Amino acid sequence: MKKICVLGLGYIGLPTSIILAENNFEVIGFDVDHIKVDRINNSDAVIQEPEISSKLKKVLSEKKFKAVKEIESADYFIIAVPTPFKVNNLEKQADLSYVWSTVEFISQVLKIGDTVILESTVPVGTTEELARNLELSTNLKAGKDFFVAYCPERVFPGKIFYELENNSRVLGGINSISAQKAQELYIKFVKGNLHLESSIFAEMIKLVENSSRDAQIAIANQVASLAYKVGIDPYKLISIANEHPRVKILNPTCGVGGHCIAVDPWFLVESFPEQTELFKKSRQINDAKPYQVLNFIKEAISKWKLSNPNSKCKMAILGLTYKPNVDDLRESPALLIAQELNKIAEIDFVAVEPYIEPEILNKKYNIKTEKLENALNDSNIIICLVAHNYFKNLKNLLLKDQIVLDFCGLMHEKDYLNLEATKTINFKSKYDEK
Ligand code: SAJ
């Protein structure tokens, strides 16, 4: 039985360890966070993801997986550590320090015949650099004594286990035998296609996928700006535009967050400034979105104040995570908006966030939370930031005369796409009143 060592037990590393263990590999998960290692060994999955707790419990009890604090020798090493960015002259650059520290750990135990697989998102060329660094620290020859491949993960938080198994993958070797070594591993649990390519190809495809999604979201946000400018509902505009067989505009939101889409395009901009004008502009458009939303909220507060000069405006913020139905606050535009609102003295606001412990929001971010009904009953303005399924019934809970600002499409009626609705007049013009 092959032994696999997964380095980094986060959103990718832990589910990957579990799925490998389920497929009868002997798996150890290494992490420098010793508290996390203990928690995982005690069946605490650390992250929220459907099925993860029961799956973790099972592979631990069957002794197919354990988390470890010291690196051990293995046949395969899978690197799944974060690659955040650092800001340099207003441009963002990849911070690869976690990747390089895994190289130090692996080189302590690397032996002839082993394969090292990088899954973290990285700038183009990093895998070859990783191979060179391992050669320098071990005196072994990359591509001959040991093998190196870049196999980017493509999973969607909330659907990780399904996508780990079913998505197709690109296995990018530093040479052909390295790609084949990766194939021997992934073929055991991936049902999708396995494309054997160079490491440069695999690095590029990962960054292009996420940058293209970012650019498409920027289109949606730009369309929303146009719609707001002339006072029409952006969600309705987009839904009806999408009835065109070749138009597919995404959903405008309060911004782009998370650890991937908001970060990865910068890795391309950093390396290829002349070929990435659109990706850079898209990043700027999406980064500006939370501030645009804040301006709309401030306008609404000022308007409310005009008719209620002696009262304090009470607000409810619905949703703080970076996207719907996840417990992840990383780079969350909704959280940024709430933190900015916290600085405004003339309002009182509470947040409703079903996926995060109230105590964390209170202690770490100084944000007060409330149950949905209580928050709605006690608010003059309601701000929808994240379209959690939990809020689906919102329309039926609203009180009369409440101002609702919807920045995620939560309130948006799909009824106008029904056949009957298409036969009715859906607007009122000043000429109708003449
Ligand atoms: N968003 C919008 N409008 C939309 C869709 C998303 O504003 O129509 C926003 C979300 O609210 C969120 C951000 O974009 O703030 C990113 O969310 P996401 O659902 O687009 O993607 P992630 O970051 O959760 O996961 C992405 C996925 N990549 C692609 O879809 C191309 C996933 O498959 C990758 O594995 C993941 O990045 C990663 O790890 O790189």
Coordinates of C-alpha atoms and ligand atoms in Angstrom, one line a residue:
M1 CA 0.0 0.0 0.0
K2 CA 1.4 3.4 -1.0
K3 CA 1.9 5.9 1.8
I4 CA 0.8 9.5 1.2
C5 CA 1.8 12.5 3.2
V6 CA -0.5 15.6 2.8
L7 CA 1.1 18.9 3.9
G8 CA -1.5 21.5 5.1
L9 CA -4.8 20.3 6.6
G10 CA -7.1 23.1 5.4
Y11 CA -10.0 23.3 3.0
I12 CA -8.2 21.2 0.4
G13 CA -5.6 19.2 2.3
L14 CA -8.1 17.6 4.8
P15 CA -10.8 16.5 2.3
T16 CA -8.0 15.2 0.0
S17 CA -6.5 13.2 2.9
I18 CA -9.9 11.7 3.6
I19 CA -10.7 10.8 0.1
L20 CA -7.3 9.1 -0.3
A21 CA -7.8 7.2 2.9
E22 CA -11.2 6.1 1.7
N23 CA -9.5 4.8 -1.4
N24 CA -7.2 2.6 0.7
F25 CA -4.0 4.6 0.8
E26 CA -2.2 4.9 4.1
V27 CA -2.5 8.7 4.7
I28 CA -0.8 11.0 7.1
G29 CA -1.7 14.7 7.3
F30 CA 1.1 17.0 8.4
D31 CA 0.4 20.5 9.7
V32 CA 2.5 23.0 11.6
D33 CA -0.6 24.1 13.6
H34 CA -0.4 21.5 16.5
I35 CA -3.7 22.5 18.0
K36 CA -5.3 21.7 14.6
V37 CA -3.5 18.4 14.5
D38 CA -4.9 17.4 17.9
R39 CA -8.4 18.6 17.0
I40 CA -8.4 16.6 13.8
N41 CA -7.2 13.4 15.6
N42 CA -10.1 13.9 18.0
S43 CA -12.5 13.8 15.1
D44 CA -13.0 17.6 15.0
A45 CA -13.1 18.4 11.2
V46 CA -12.0 22.0 11.8
I47 CA -13.7 23.2 8.6
Q48 CA -17.4 23.1 7.7
E49 CA -18.2 21.0 4.7
P50 CA -21.0 18.6 4.1
E51 CA -20.2 15.0 5.2
I52 CA -16.7 15.9 6.4
S53 CA -17.3 15.0 10.1
S54 CA -18.6 11.5 9.5
K55 CA -16.0 10.8 6.9
L56 CA -13.2 11.9 9.2
K57 CA -14.4 9.9 12.1
K58 CA -14.6 6.8 9.9
V59 CA -11.1 7.0 8.4
L60 CA -9.6 7.8 11.8
S61 CA -11.3 4.8 13.4
E62 CA -10.3 2.5 10.6
K63 CA -6.7 3.8 11.1
K64 CA -6.3 4.8 7.5
F65 CA -5.6 8.4 8.4
K66 CA -3.9 10.3 11.2
A67 CA -2.8 13.9 11.5
V68 CA 0.9 14.3 12.6
K69 CA 3.1 17.1 14.0
E70 CA 6.4 15.7 12.7
I71 CA 7.1 15.0 9.0
E72 CA 7.4 11.3 8.1
S73 CA 8.7 9.5 5.0
A74 CA 6.1 8.6 2.3
D75 CA 5.9 7.6 -1.3
Y76 CA 3.9 10.7 -2.3
F77 CA 3.9 14.2 -0.8
I78 CA 0.9 16.4 -1.6
I79 CA 1.4 20.1 -0.8
A80 CA -1.9 21.9 -0.1
V81 CA -0.8 25.0 1.9
P82 CA -2.2 28.5 1.4
T83 CA -0.6 30.9 -1.0
P84 CA -1.9 34.3 0.0
F85 CA -0.7 37.6 -1.5
K86 CA 1.4 40.5 -0.1
V87 CA 0.8 44.0 -1.2
N88 CA 3.7 45.7 -3.0
N89 CA 3.2 49.3 -4.4
L90 CA -0.5 48.7 -4.5
E91 CA 0.0 45.6 -6.7
K92 CA -0.5 42.2 -5.2
Q93 CA 2.2 39.5 -5.3
A94 CA 2.1 35.8 -4.4
D95 CA 3.5 35.0 -0.9
L96 CA 5.0 31.6 -1.4
S97 CA 6.6 31.3 2.1
Y98 CA 4.3 28.4 3.1
V99 CA 5.2 26.5 0.0
W100 CA 8.9 27.0 0.6
S101 CA 8.7 25.9 4.2
T102 CA 7.1 22.6 3.0
V103 CA 10.1 22.1 0.8
E104 CA 12.3 22.2 3.9
F105 CA 10.1 19.6 5.6
I106 CA 10.0 17.3 2.6
S107 CA 13.7 17.5 2.0
Q108 CA 14.3 16.0 5.5
V109 CA 12.7 12.7 4.4
L110 CA 12.7 12.6 0.6
K111 CA 14.1 9.4 -0.9
I112 CA 14.7 7.9 -4.3
G113 CA 11.5 7.1 -6.1
D114 CA 9.2 9.5 -4.2
T115 CA 6.8 11.9 -5.9
V116 CA 6.1 15.5 -4.8
I117 CA 2.8 17.0 -5.9
L118 CA 1.9 20.7 -5.5
E119 CA -1.8 21.5 -5.4
S120 CA -1.7 25.1 -4.0
T121 CA -2.4 27.9 -6.5
V122 CA 1.0 29.4 -7.6
P123 CA 2.5 31.7 -10.2
V124 CA 3.6 30.1 -13.5
G125 CA 7.1 28.5 -13.1
T126 CA 6.8 27.8 -9.4
T127 CA 6.8 23.9 -9.7
E128 CA 10.1 23.9 -11.6
E129 CA 11.5 26.2 -8.9
L130 CA 10.2 23.8 -6.3
A131 CA 12.0 20.9 -8.0
R132 CA 15.2 22.9 -8.1
N133 CA 14.9 23.8 -4.4
L134 CA 14.4 20.1 -3.5
E135 CA 17.4 19.2 -5.7
L136 CA 19.6 21.7 -3.8
S137 CA 18.6 20.6 -0.4
T138 CA 18.7 16.8 -1.1
N139 CA 21.4 16.3 -3.8
L140 CA 18.8 14.1 -5.6
K141 CA 18.0 14.7 -9.2
A142 CA 14.4 15.9 -10.0
G143 CA 12.6 14.0 -12.8
K144 CA 15.0 11.0 -12.3
D145 CA 15.6 10.3 -8.6
F146 CA 12.3 11.9 -7.5
F147 CA 9.3 13.3 -9.4
V148 CA 7.5 16.5 -9.3
A149 CA 4.1 17.5 -10.6
Y150 CA 1.6 20.4 -10.3
C151 CA -2.0 19.2 -10.0
P152 CA -4.2 22.1 -9.2
E153 CA -7.4 21.5 -7.2
R154 CA -10.6 22.8 -8.8
V155 CA -13.1 22.1 -6.0
F156 CA -16.0 24.3 -5.0
P157 CA -16.4 24.9 -1.3
G158 CA -19.7 23.3 -0.3
K159 CA -19.3 20.5 -2.9
I160 CA -15.7 19.5 -2.2
F161 CA -16.2 15.7 -1.9
Y162 CA -18.3 15.4 -5.0
E163 CA -16.0 17.6 -7.0
L164 CA -12.8 15.9 -5.7
E165 CA -14.1 12.7 -7.3
N166 CA -15.9 13.9 -10.3
N167 CA -14.0 17.0 -11.7
S168 CA -11.5 16.4 -14.4
R169 CA -8.0 17.3 -13.5
V170 CA -4.8 18.5 -15.2
L171 CA -1.7 16.7 -14.0
G172 CA 1.4 18.8 -14.9
G173 CA 4.7 17.0 -14.7
I174 CA 8.1 18.7 -14.8
N175 CA 8.8 15.8 -17.1
S176 CA 6.6 13.0 -18.6
I177 CA 7.5 10.4 -15.9
S178 CA 6.5 12.9 -13.2
A179 CA 3.1 13.3 -14.9
Q180 CA 2.7 9.5 -15.1
K181 CA 3.5 9.2 -11.4
A182 CA 0.8 11.7 -10.6
Q183 CA -1.6 9.8 -12.9
E184 CA -0.9 6.6 -10.9
L185 CA -2.3 8.3 -7.8
Y186 CA -5.2 10.4 -9.1
I187 CA -6.6 7.5 -11.3
K188 CA -7.4 5.7 -8.1
F189 CA -10.1 8.2 -7.0
V190 CA -10.9 10.7 -9.8
K191 CA -13.7 9.7 -12.2
G192 CA -13.3 12.8 -14.4
N193 CA -10.6 13.1 -17.2
L194 CA -7.0 13.2 -16.2
H195 CA -5.0 15.4 -18.7
L196 CA -1.3 14.7 -18.6
E197 CA 0.5 18.0 -19.4
S198 CA 3.5 20.1 -18.5
S199 CA 3.7 21.8 -15.1
I200 CA 3.7 25.2 -16.9
F201 CA 0.4 24.2 -18.7
A202 CA -1.2 23.1 -15.4
E203 CA -0.1 26.3 -13.5
M204 CA -1.4 28.5 -16.4
I205 CA -4.8 26.7 -16.6
K206 CA -5.6 27.1 -12.9
L207 CA -4.9 30.8 -13.0
V208 CA -6.8 31.3 -16.3
E209 CA -9.9 29.5 -14.9
N210 CA -10.1 31.7 -11.8
S211 CA -9.2 34.9 -13.7
S212 CA -11.9 34.2 -16.3
R213 CA -14.5 33.8 -13.5
D214 CA -13.4 37.0 -11.9
A215 CA -13.7 38.8 -15.3
Q216 CA -17.2 37.4 -15.8
I217 CA -18.2 38.6 -12.3
A218 CA -16.7 42.0 -13.1
I219 CA -19.1 42.1 -16.2
A220 CA -22.0 41.3 -13.9
N221 CA -21.0 44.1 -11.5
Q222 CA -20.5 46.6 -14.3
V223 CA -23.9 45.8 -15.7
A224 CA -25.3 46.3 -12.2
S225 CA -23.7 49.8 -12.0
L226 CA -25.3 50.7 -15.4
A227 CA -28.7 49.4 -14.1
Y228 CA -28.5 51.4 -10.9
K229 CA -27.6 54.5 -12.8
V230 CA -30.9 54.5 -14.7
G231 CA -32.9 53.1 -11.8
I232 CA -33.7 49.6 -13.1
D233 CA -33.4 46.3 -11.3
P234 CA -30.0 44.7 -12.3
Y235 CA -31.2 41.2 -11.4
K236 CA -34.2 41.4 -13.6
L237 CA -32.1 43.0 -16.4
I238 CA -29.6 40.1 -16.2
S239 CA -32.2 37.3 -16.0
I240 CA -34.0 38.5 -19.1
A241 CA -30.7 39.2 -20.9
N242 CA -29.8 35.6 -20.1
E243 CA -32.8 34.3 -22.0
H244 CA -30.7 35.2 -25.1
P245 CA -29.2 31.8 -26.1
R246 CA -25.6 33.2 -26.2
V247 CA -25.6 35.5 -23.2
K248 CA -24.7 34.3 -19.7
I249 CA -24.1 37.1 -17.3
L250 CA -23.3 36.1 -13.7
N251 CA -24.8 37.4 -10.5
P252 CA -23.8 40.9 -9.2
T253 CA -23.0 40.8 -5.5
C254 CA -21.4 43.0 -2.9
G255 CA -18.0 42.0 -4.2
V256 CA -15.7 39.1 -4.8
G257 CA -14.2 37.3 -1.8
G258 CA -12.7 34.0 -0.8
H259 CA -9.2 32.8 -1.0
C260 CA -9.1 32.1 -4.8
I261 CA -10.9 34.3 -7.2
A262 CA -9.9 37.5 -5.4
V263 CA -6.3 36.4 -5.3
D264 CA -5.3 34.3 -8.2
P265 CA -5.6 36.8 -11.1
W266 CA -2.8 38.9 -9.4
F267 CA -0.5 35.9 -9.8
L268 CA -0.9 36.3 -13.6
V269 CA -0.8 40.1 -13.5
E270 CA 2.5 39.9 -11.5
S271 CA 4.2 37.7 -14.1
F272 CA 2.6 38.9 -17.3
P273 CA 1.7 42.6 -16.9
E274 CA 1.4 43.2 -20.6
Q275 CA -1.0 40.4 -21.3
T276 CA -3.4 40.9 -18.4
E277 CA -4.9 44.3 -18.7
L278 CA -8.5 42.9 -18.6
F279 CA -7.8 40.7 -15.6
K280 CA -6.2 43.6 -13.7
K281 CA -9.2 45.9 -14.6
S282 CA -11.6 43.1 -13.5
R283 CA -9.9 42.8 -10.1
Q284 CA -10.1 46.6 -9.7
I285 CA -13.8 46.6 -10.6
N286 CA -14.6 43.8 -8.2
D287 CA -12.4 45.2 -5.4
A288 CA -14.3 48.6 -5.7
K289 CA -17.7 46.9 -5.4
P290 CA -17.9 46.8 -1.6
Y291 CA -17.1 50.6 -1.5
Q292 CA -19.8 51.3 -4.1
V293 CA -22.3 49.3 -1.9
L294 CA -21.2 51.3 1.1
N295 CA -22.0 54.5 -0.7
F296 CA -25.5 53.3 -1.6
I297 CA -26.0 52.3 2.1
K298 CA -24.8 55.8 3.3
E299 CA -27.2 57.5 0.8
A300 CA -30.1 55.4 2.2
I301 CA -29.1 56.3 5.8
S302 CA -29.0 60.0 4.9
K303 CA -32.4 59.8 3.2
W304 CA -33.9 58.0 6.2
K305 CA -32.4 60.7 8.5
L306 CA -34.2 63.5 6.6
S307 CA -37.6 62.1 7.6
N308 CA -36.4 60.9 11.0
P309 CA -34.1 63.6 12.2
N310 CA -34.3 62.8 15.9
S311 CA -34.0 59.0 15.8
K312 CA -31.0 56.7 15.4
C313 CA -31.2 54.5 12.3
K314 CA -31.5 50.8 13.0
M315 CA -30.1 48.4 10.4
A316 CA -30.0 44.6 9.8
I317 CA -27.2 43.2 7.7
L318 CA -28.0 39.8 6.2
G319 CA -24.9 37.7 5.6
L320 CA -21.2 38.2 6.3
T321 CA -19.4 35.2 4.7
Y322 CA -17.6 35.4 1.4
K323 CA -20.4 33.6 -0.5
P324 CA -23.7 31.9 0.2
N325 CA -24.0 28.8 2.3
V326 CA -20.4 28.5 3.5
D327 CA -18.8 29.3 6.9
D328 CA -15.8 31.1 5.4
L329 CA -15.0 34.7 6.1
R330 CA -11.8 34.9 4.2
E331 CA -11.5 38.1 2.1
S332 CA -15.3 38.6 2.6
P333 CA -16.6 41.8 1.0
A334 CA -19.7 41.6 3.3
L335 CA -17.5 41.5 6.4
L336 CA -15.6 44.5 5.1
I337 CA -18.8 46.4 4.6
A338 CA -20.0 45.5 8.1
Q339 CA -16.7 46.6 9.6
E340 CA -16.9 50.0 7.7
L341 CA -20.5 50.4 8.9
N342 CA -19.3 49.9 12.5
K343 CA -17.4 53.2 12.2
I344 CA -20.6 55.2 11.5
A345 CA -21.8 56.7 14.8
E346 CA -25.4 57.6 13.7
I347 CA -26.5 54.0 13.1
D348 CA -27.1 50.9 15.2
F349 CA -26.8 47.7 13.3
V350 CA -27.0 44.0 13.9
A351 CA -25.8 41.2 11.6
V352 CA -27.6 37.9 10.9
E353 CA -25.1 35.2 10.0
P354 CA -26.2 31.6 10.4
Y355 CA -22.9 30.1 9.5
I356 CA -20.6 31.8 12.1
E357 CA -20.7 31.6 15.9
P358 CA -22.0 34.9 17.3
E359 CA -19.2 34.9 19.8
I360 CA -16.5 34.9 17.0
L361 CA -18.2 37.9 15.3
N362 CA -18.6 39.7 18.5
K363 CA -15.1 39.1 20.0
K364 CA -13.0 39.1 16.9
Y365 CA -14.8 41.7 14.7
N366 CA -16.9 43.6 17.2
I367 CA -20.1 42.9 15.3
K368 CA -23.3 42.3 17.1
T369 CA -25.6 39.5 15.9
E370 CA -29.2 38.7 16.2
K371 CA -31.7 36.0 15.2
L372 CA -33.3 36.8 11.8
E373 CA -36.8 37.6 13.1
N374 CA -35.6 39.8 15.9
A375 CA -33.2 41.7 13.6
L376 CA -36.0 42.3 11.0
N377 CA -38.5 43.3 13.6
D378 CA -36.2 46.0 15.0
S379 CA -34.8 47.6 11.8
N380 CA -35.5 50.5 9.6
I381 CA -33.2 49.5 6.9
I382 CA -32.3 45.9 5.8
I383 CA -29.2 45.3 3.8
C384 CA -29.0 41.9 1.9
L385 CA -25.3 41.1 1.4
V386 CA -25.1 37.3 1.1
A387 CA -27.9 35.1 -0.5
H388 CA -27.8 32.2 2.1
N389 CA -30.7 29.7 1.6
Y390 CA -31.5 30.5 5.2
F391 CA -32.8 33.9 4.0
K392 CA -35.0 32.6 1.3
N393 CA -38.2 33.3 3.2
L394 CA -37.2 37.0 3.8
K395 CA -40.0 38.6 1.8
N396 CA -42.7 37.0 4.0
L397 CA -40.9 38.3 7.2
L398 CA -40.6 41.9 6.3
L399 CA -42.6 44.6 8.0
K400 CA -44.4 47.4 6.2
D401 CA -42.3 50.5 5.3
Q402 CA -39.0 48.9 5.8
I403 CA -36.3 50.0 3.3
V404 CA -34.6 46.9 1.8
L405 CA -31.3 47.3 -0.2
D406 CA -30.5 44.0 -2.0
F407 CA -26.9 43.6 -3.2
C408 CA -27.0 39.8 -3.8
G409 CA -30.3 39.1 -5.6
L410 CA -32.1 37.7 -2.5
M411 CA -35.3 39.7 -3.1
H412 CA -35.3 39.2 -6.8
E413 CA -38.4 37.7 -8.3
K414 CA -38.0 35.1 -11.0
D415 CA -41.8 35.3 -11.7
Y416 CA -41.3 37.7 -14.6
L417 CA -39.8 34.9 -16.6
N418 CA -43.1 33.0 -16.5
L419 CA -45.1 32.9 -19.6
E420 CA -48.0 34.7 -18.1
A421 CA -45.8 37.5 -16.8
T422 CA -44.3 38.0 -20.2
K423 CA -47.8 39.1 -21.4
T424 CA -48.2 41.9 -18.9
I425 CA -46.8 45.5 -18.8
N426 CA -44.0 45.6 -16.3
F427 CA -43.2 49.3 -16.2
K428 CA -44.7 52.6 -15.6
S429 CA -43.5 55.6 -17.6
K430 CA -44.0 59.3 -17.1
Y431 CA -45.8 59.4 -20.4
D432 CA -48.4 57.0 -19.0
E433 CA -49.4 59.7 -16.5
K434 CA -49.8 62.4 -19.2
Ligands
SAJ1 N1 -19.5 35.6 -7.0 C1 -20.2 36.7 -7.5 N2 -21.1 36.4 -8.5 C2 -21.3 35.2 -9.1 C3 -20.5 34.1 -8.6 C4 -19.6 34.4 -7.5 O1 -20.1 37.8 -7.1 O2 -22.1 35.0 -10.0 C5 -18.5 35.9 -5.9 C6 -18.9 35.0 -4.7 O3 -19.9 35.7 -3.9 C7 -17.6 35.0 -3.9 C8 -16.5 35.0 -5.1 O4 -17.2 35.4 -6.2 O5 -17.4 36.1 -3.2 C9 -15.9 33.7 -5.4 O6 -16.9 32.6 -5.3 P1 -17.0 31.4 -6.4 O7 -18.1 30.7 -6.0 O8 -17.0 32.0 -7.7 O9 -15.6 30.7 -6.2 P2 -14.7 30.1 -5.0 O10 -13.7 31.1 -4.7 O11 -15.5 29.6 -3.9 O12 -14.0 28.8 -5.8 C10 -13.3 29.1 -7.0 C11 -13.8 28.0 -8.0 N3 -13.2 28.4 -9.3 C12 -14.0 28.6 -10.4 O13 -15.2 28.4 -10.4 C13 -13.4 28.9 -11.7 C14 -13.4 26.6 -7.6 O14 -13.7 25.7 -8.6 C15 -11.8 26.6 -7.4 O15 -11.4 25.3 -7.0 C16 -11.5 27.6 -6.3 O16 -11.9 28.9 -6.7 C17 -10.0 27.5 -6.0 O17 -9.7 26.9 -5.0 O18 -9.3 28.0 -6.8

